[in-house]
Amino acid sequence: QMDYFLKKENFEKIKKSFDSKSGSDRTKKEVNAFNDGVKEINKATDTYNDINKKMNSERTDAENKWNDAEKSFADNHMPYYK
């Protein structure tokens, strides 16, 4: 996930430089660098979101297993009064 934040920081620098010039003052190299930066940050964002989705799913599974184990333990060891 650190990779995402590094790429985001790099893209923000590219974007700041790109936005500081008017459209007619931008060189082909600057436009290409910006477009490459957009592709890179989009790919990094997709990866970041996939990792977060997987982590959230695993966290939910772990919490559900914990709750099931806690319920099972309580059902086996807590006295019931009628």
PDB file of C-alpha atoms in Angstrom:
ATOM      1  CA  GLN A   1       0.000   0.000   0.000  1.00  0.00           C
ATOM      2  CA  MET A   2       2.951   2.313   0.464  1.00  0.00           C
ATOM      3  CA  ASP A   3       3.444   2.104  -3.289  1.00  0.00           C
ATOM      4  CA  TYR A   4       0.082   3.817  -3.797  1.00  0.00           C
ATOM      5  CA  PHE A   5       0.991   6.779  -1.606  1.00  0.00           C
ATOM      6  CA  LEU A   6       4.368   7.202  -3.301  1.00  0.00           C
ATOM      7  CA  LYS A   7       2.752   7.141  -6.736  1.00  0.00           C
ATOM      8  CA  LYS A   8       0.062   9.546  -5.569  1.00  0.00           C
ATOM      9  CA  GLU A   9       2.698  11.961  -4.285  1.00  0.00           C
ATOM     10  CA  ASN A  10       4.610  11.699  -7.568  1.00  0.00           C
ATOM     11  CA  PHE A  11       1.440  12.271  -9.593  1.00  0.00           C
ATOM     12  CA  GLU A  12       0.541  15.342  -7.538  1.00  0.00           C
ATOM     13  CA  LYS A  13       3.945  16.841  -8.402  1.00  0.00           C
ATOM     14  CA  ILE A  14       3.422  16.092 -12.101  1.00  0.00           C
ATOM     15  CA  LYS A  15      -0.105  17.512 -11.984  1.00  0.00           C
ATOM     16  CA  LYS A  16       1.008  20.673 -10.188  1.00  0.00           C
ATOM     17  CA  SER A  17       3.668  21.266 -12.826  1.00  0.00           C
ATOM     18  CA  PHE A  18       1.210  20.450 -15.612  1.00  0.00           C
ATOM     19  CA  ASP A  19      -1.491  22.757 -14.237  1.00  0.00           C
ATOM     20  CA  SER A  20       0.931  25.626 -13.768  1.00  0.00           C
ATOM     21  CA  LYS A  21       1.230  26.065 -17.542  1.00  0.00           C
ATOM     22  CA  SER A  22      -1.404  26.998 -20.047  1.00  0.00           C
ATOM     23  CA  GLY A  23      -2.358  24.482 -22.711  1.00  0.00           C
ATOM     24  CA  SER A  24      -0.336  26.200 -25.409  1.00  0.00           C
ATOM     25  CA  ASP A  25       2.825  26.288 -23.252  1.00  0.00           C
ATOM     26  CA  ARG A  26       2.873  22.552 -22.536  1.00  0.00           C
ATOM     27  CA  THR A  27       5.336  20.432 -24.439  1.00  0.00           C
ATOM     28  CA  LYS A  28       4.543  17.033 -25.889  1.00  0.00           C
ATOM     29  CA  LYS A  29       6.908  15.527 -23.308  1.00  0.00           C
ATOM     30  CA  GLU A  30       4.966  17.176 -20.440  1.00  0.00           C
ATOM     31  CA  VAL A  31       1.628  16.008 -21.853  1.00  0.00           C
ATOM     32  CA  ASN A  32       2.959  12.453 -22.223  1.00  0.00           C
ATOM     33  CA  ALA A  33       4.377  12.530 -18.677  1.00  0.00           C
ATOM     34  CA  PHE A  34       1.010  13.681 -17.353  1.00  0.00           C
ATOM     35  CA  ASN A  35      -0.877  11.002 -19.293  1.00  0.00           C
ATOM     36  CA  ASP A  36       1.540   8.333 -18.075  1.00  0.00           C
ATOM     37  CA  GLY A  37       1.078   9.652 -14.541  1.00  0.00           C
ATOM     38  CA  VAL A  38      -2.701   9.368 -14.874  1.00  0.00           C
ATOM     39  CA  LYS A  39      -2.396   5.755 -16.064  1.00  0.00           C
ATOM     40  CA  GLU A  40       0.008   4.943 -13.241  1.00  0.00           C
ATOM     41  CA  ILE A  41      -2.132   6.504 -10.488  1.00  0.00           C
ATOM     42  CA  ASN A  42      -5.258   4.804 -11.867  1.00  0.00           C
ATOM     43  CA  LYS A  43      -3.537   1.429 -11.822  1.00  0.00           C
ATOM     44  CA  ALA A  44      -2.175   2.069  -8.317  1.00  0.00           C
ATOM     45  CA  THR A  45      -5.650   3.109  -7.157  1.00  0.00           C
ATOM     46  CA  ASP A  46      -7.180  -0.092  -8.526  1.00  0.00           C
ATOM     47  CA  THR A  47      -4.529  -2.170  -6.753  1.00  0.00           C
ATOM     48  CA  TYR A  48      -4.998  -0.204  -3.521  1.00  0.00           C
ATOM     49  CA  ASN A  49      -8.772  -0.710  -3.672  1.00  0.00           C
ATOM     50  CA  ASP A  50      -8.387  -4.439  -4.375  1.00  0.00           C
ATOM     51  CA  ILE A  51      -6.063  -4.832  -1.386  1.00  0.00           C
ATOM     52  CA  ASN A  52      -8.456  -2.918   0.876  1.00  0.00           C
ATOM     53  CA  LYS A  53     -11.392  -4.989  -0.335  1.00  0.00           C
ATOM     54  CA  LYS A  54      -9.503  -8.209   0.402  1.00  0.00           C
ATOM     55  CA  MET A  55      -8.401  -6.964   3.834  1.00  0.00           C
ATOM     56  CA  ASN A  56     -11.951  -5.918   4.717  1.00  0.00           C
ATOM     57  CA  SER A  57     -13.269  -9.306   3.649  1.00  0.00           C
ATOM     58  CA  GLU A  58     -10.638 -11.144   5.700  1.00  0.00           C
ATOM     59  CA  ARG A  59     -11.314  -8.885   8.689  1.00  0.00           C
ATOM     60  CA  THR A  60     -15.047  -9.641   8.446  1.00  0.00           C
ATOM     61  CA  ASP A  61     -14.345 -13.383   8.226  1.00  0.00           C
ATOM     62  CA  ALA A  62     -12.060 -13.243  11.265  1.00  0.00           C
ATOM     63  CA  GLU A  63     -14.644 -11.289  13.251  1.00  0.00           C
ATOM     64  CA  ASN A  64     -17.395 -13.753  12.294  1.00  0.00           C
ATOM     65  CA  LYS A  65     -15.213 -16.705  13.315  1.00  0.00           C
ATOM     66  CA  TRP A  66     -14.432 -14.980  16.618  1.00  0.00           C
ATOM     67  CA  ASN A  67     -18.134 -14.363  17.276  1.00  0.00           C
ATOM     68  CA  ASP A  68     -18.985 -17.973  16.410  1.00  0.00           C
ATOM     69  CA  ALA A  69     -16.258 -19.279  18.728  1.00  0.00           C
ATOM     70  CA  GLU A  70     -17.401 -16.953  21.519  1.00  0.00           C
ATOM     71  CA  LYS A  71     -21.023 -18.107  21.124  1.00  0.00           C
ATOM     72  CA  SER A  72     -19.967 -21.760  21.059  1.00  0.00           C
ATOM     73  CA  PHE A  73     -17.862 -21.308  24.195  1.00  0.00           C
ATOM     74  CA  ALA A  74     -20.679 -19.507  26.007  1.00  0.00           C
ATOM     75  CA  ASP A  75     -23.219 -22.158  24.943  1.00  0.00           C
ATOM     76  CA  ASN A  76     -20.970 -24.922  26.298  1.00  0.00           C
ATOM     77  CA  HIS A  77     -19.813 -23.302  29.537  1.00  0.00           C
ATOM     78  CA  MET A  78     -22.550 -20.942  30.736  1.00  0.00           C
ATOM     79  CA  PRO A  79     -25.231 -22.416  32.953  1.00  0.00           C
ATOM     80  CA  TYR A  80     -28.842 -22.131  31.895  1.00  0.00           C
ATOM     81  CA  TYR A  81     -31.510 -21.483  34.477  1.00  0.00           C
ATOM     82  CA  LYS A  82     -35.093 -22.527  33.962  1.00  0.00           C
TER      83      LYS A  82
END
